Amino acid sequence: MPAHAQDLVLSNLPPSRTQQKLALSVALLIVLAAFFISATGEQQVKLAAVDALVPLYGMAMFVSDSITAVLLFTQFSIVRSRALLIISSGYVWTALVVIPWLLSFPGVFAPHGLLGGSSSEITVWLYALWHAGFPMFVIAYALLKTAQPPMQLRRMSAGSAILSCIVVTATAISAATYLLIAFQAHLPRFMEDAVNFSALWYYTAVIIALLSILAIILLWIRRKSLLDLWLMVVMLVFLTEVLISSFPVSARFSLGWYAGRTCSLLSGSLILFVLLYEITIVYARLIGAVRAQSRERGARLVTGDAVAATIAHEIKQPLAAIMTRAETGLRWLDRSLPELERAKEQFKEIVADGRRAAAVIEGIRANFKKDAQIRIWLDINVLIEETLTLVHGDLQQHRILVRAESQAELPQIMGDRIQLQQVLLNLITNAIEAMASKDGLRVLAVISELTKDGGIAVSIADTGKGIPSKETDQIFNPLFTTKPEGMGMGLSICRSIVESHDGNLLVFPNSPQGAVFQIILHATRPTSRTSA
Ligand code: ADP
């Protein structure tokens, strides 16, 4: 089993500081309450006699101990440690021994119990077995837990091991009950008469108390896990129960008797609460992990899609141009009298398109590798000029008139040259495509100016088909496109690049027709002219 699965099991999970404090507080509270009751010397004060309480108490013990045993067995089936098998059997023991104890209890199912003879004698014997047995299971658990090499069950299946434990424990309890009934006349007596206990009971109570103390000491020495910590509290409550109801022996329905039952219920259900709490926490963590995993998978798919779409989108256009120009160039050369000058022009354009494709790939790489951005001081007008040169062929092909205007004194800006060129290239290509699909005057205006706060605004205005107002919000969304061959990635990439430069990318309608995209880059004061 993988190490991290082991770490999630209660018997291996180390207790947190809060859990340690909580356990200490619970233990202190119980010991103080018991001390308070003993100090008043009022244990024998008779409280209301609720007859239904004994069967209810028995049922509650049976249910909570059985559930605890089932949960502990489940933990055992994960880690397969013998120690866990033993402590689970301890809870099976306490759950099952309650049955004959309740059957024999005088006045519960019959005035003298259902097991015949001197039933209260059998009841006390069963009580003694119950209370002496549990600390022994805890001692065995503590000893096995730190045994080296770790005592793990390998040969037997978890199911058979659990079944064997239940069968052995149930057989032991049945045999003990049978022997108690069969030989009750020969047994040393716990009761002197119907009300008073003999010295044997006090010896037994001392033995149970000593066993509980030994269990606490062993757990303390070997304590490592959450289960160890809470078992210590359980044993402390268990010890308190024995002391409070035996020294002196509390009569039924007295304050001491009620306090003893409360301790017993508490010690029986503490581990159950802790188990349920921890299992819920692990379950919540599991749900969180599954959600995070599926989110991550989704994000990876989207990123993968986005990268593929971007590469396809950005590269397709220069590639198509390269092919057309290569064919045209070849045609010029194929003539009977080759037109060398014209062919040369086409090949120059091919070189420019190739550079453009390379720039685009660099841009995509820089965009996805955020740390790899190279920020330098640059002149935006030079960048615009270079970009217009890259699309020179397209502009000519679609008979587009270019108006490039600039305020002479523009400050330099700090930015990633390749990324900003990619933005300009994308916006200009979109403008060309918007105008190519429409007849009429085709004008591309690229205007750079100073903004009021000393930054730079670059507007790319076209006289194309324009953007319907209902689409203005969507065009920046990844994968939104209205073009049959479009990828819908260009504008979303442009916006993320501009925003990573602390700028804004805006869009508004051009007058009388078309669209204007405006890049706003805020002012940055040059301190040095070196690469950042
Ligand atoms: P693509 O160009 O692959 O469709 P973009 O993200 O670059 O992806 O553009 C998204 C959409 O925005 C385009 O399909 C188009 O409808 C619209 N668009 C972008 N620029 C313009 C423009 N200059 N004129 C009109 N519509 C535009």
CSV table of C-alpha atoms in Angstrom, one decimal, residues 13 26 35 180 195 256 259 261 290 302 313 351 392 405 422 438 449 483 514 529:
chain,number,residue,atom,x,y,z
A,13,LEU,CA,-2.2,9.8,11.9
A,26,VAL,CA,-11.7,16.4,28.0
A,35,PHE,CA,-13.1,14.5,42.0
A,180,LEU,CA,-20.7,-18.7,35.2
A,195,VAL,CA,-26.9,-5.3,48.9
A,256,GLY,CA,-22.2,7.7,42.1
A,259,ALA,CA,-21.8,9.3,37.4
A,261,ARG,CA,-22.8,5.1,33.9
A,290,VAL,CA,-10.8,14.8,-6.6
A,302,VAL,CA,-8.0,24.2,-22.2
A,313,HIS,CA,-4.2,30.5,-36.1
A,351,VAL,CA,11.6,36.0,-46.5
A,392,HIS,CA,3.0,44.9,-46.6
A,405,GLU,CA,0.3,58.9,-38.1
A,422,GLN,CA,2.4,40.1,-32.0
A,438,LYS,CA,-16.2,44.0,-47.8
A,449,GLU,CA,-0.4,59.5,-29.6
A,483,LYS,CA,-14.7,33.5,-39.4
A,514,GLY,CA,-15.4,49.7,-39.3
A,529,ARG,CA,18.1,51.6,-21.3
